[in-house]
């Protein structure tokens, strides 16, 4: 039997599609927001993404933000739950009482339909989609007809994500997305977080208010942040919940996480459509952190900056938006 496989099974009791190709395997949870919950190198024992334990599964399903690769639409925080769009005000529930904001959107817990999966000589893949229309829970808050489609594939060059948004309706819709990608540090057995160095293609750091909303001003980067932009820095040098502009380097928008002991680097090449990065490291707790590629500035519709500059993208009826990302080891 070929070692390249794609099949339905379960993951910690949750319906899943498993992908296997050579030394790699990956697992998608269609009923928890199309979350790619695992990406592993089984030959070397590397687990690249932060996975929930059996005990953590109930908490993960209730708030699926810090495991795997959750989809955020619309991403991050919106002041008082307000989202002005094309002359009307969309109202989102205030689900973060501490800040009085709406946080993380409406698709991270929705059930995606598995449209296709399979294995070829070059990859094992799965395609899952969420169709939103008047019958959908999402439509209550985002009254647009659209399809989100995720395609994940593993092959000799690691993991590829293709993300497609199709406007199926008759009005222009917002196209603001992020992935709350959760990366293990360490991901190599026997290494410690102290062995790790993080690089991220950041530009400037946004100044955030007490409500975690950008004020429109920038803050100077600290020496550690300059190192993160340059030669690399220990990922847990301080508690991070920071928002940066994304500035592609050498044509790519990416995170690099190097295990200096093992002498290898995990690359997360997110694609250049993402205008911003969020980075969150769980209060500087070693184990995992979240480098989050984000199309738009936090609270973008409530700011007066130029739309293209802050990723306040829209999709006209019938239009399609697509971006690819890749995770691999070099």
Coordinates of C-alpha atoms in Angstrom, one line a residue, residues 21 42 88 113 116 146 155 206 233 245 281 306 328-329:
X21 CA 2.9 11.6 2.6
X42 CA 6.7 11.3 11.9
X88 CA -24.4 50.6 7.2
X113 CA -18.0 20.6 4.4
X116 CA -12.6 16.4 -1.7
X146 CA -20.0 33.8 0.1
X155 CA 4.2 16.6 -0.1
X206 CA 1.4 49.8 16.2
X233 CA 15.5 36.4 19.0
X245 CA 3.0 46.1 9.8
X281 CA 3.2 34.2 23.1
X306 CA -6.2 54.4 3.3
X328 CA 8.3 23.7 5.6
X329 CA 11.7 22.9 7.1

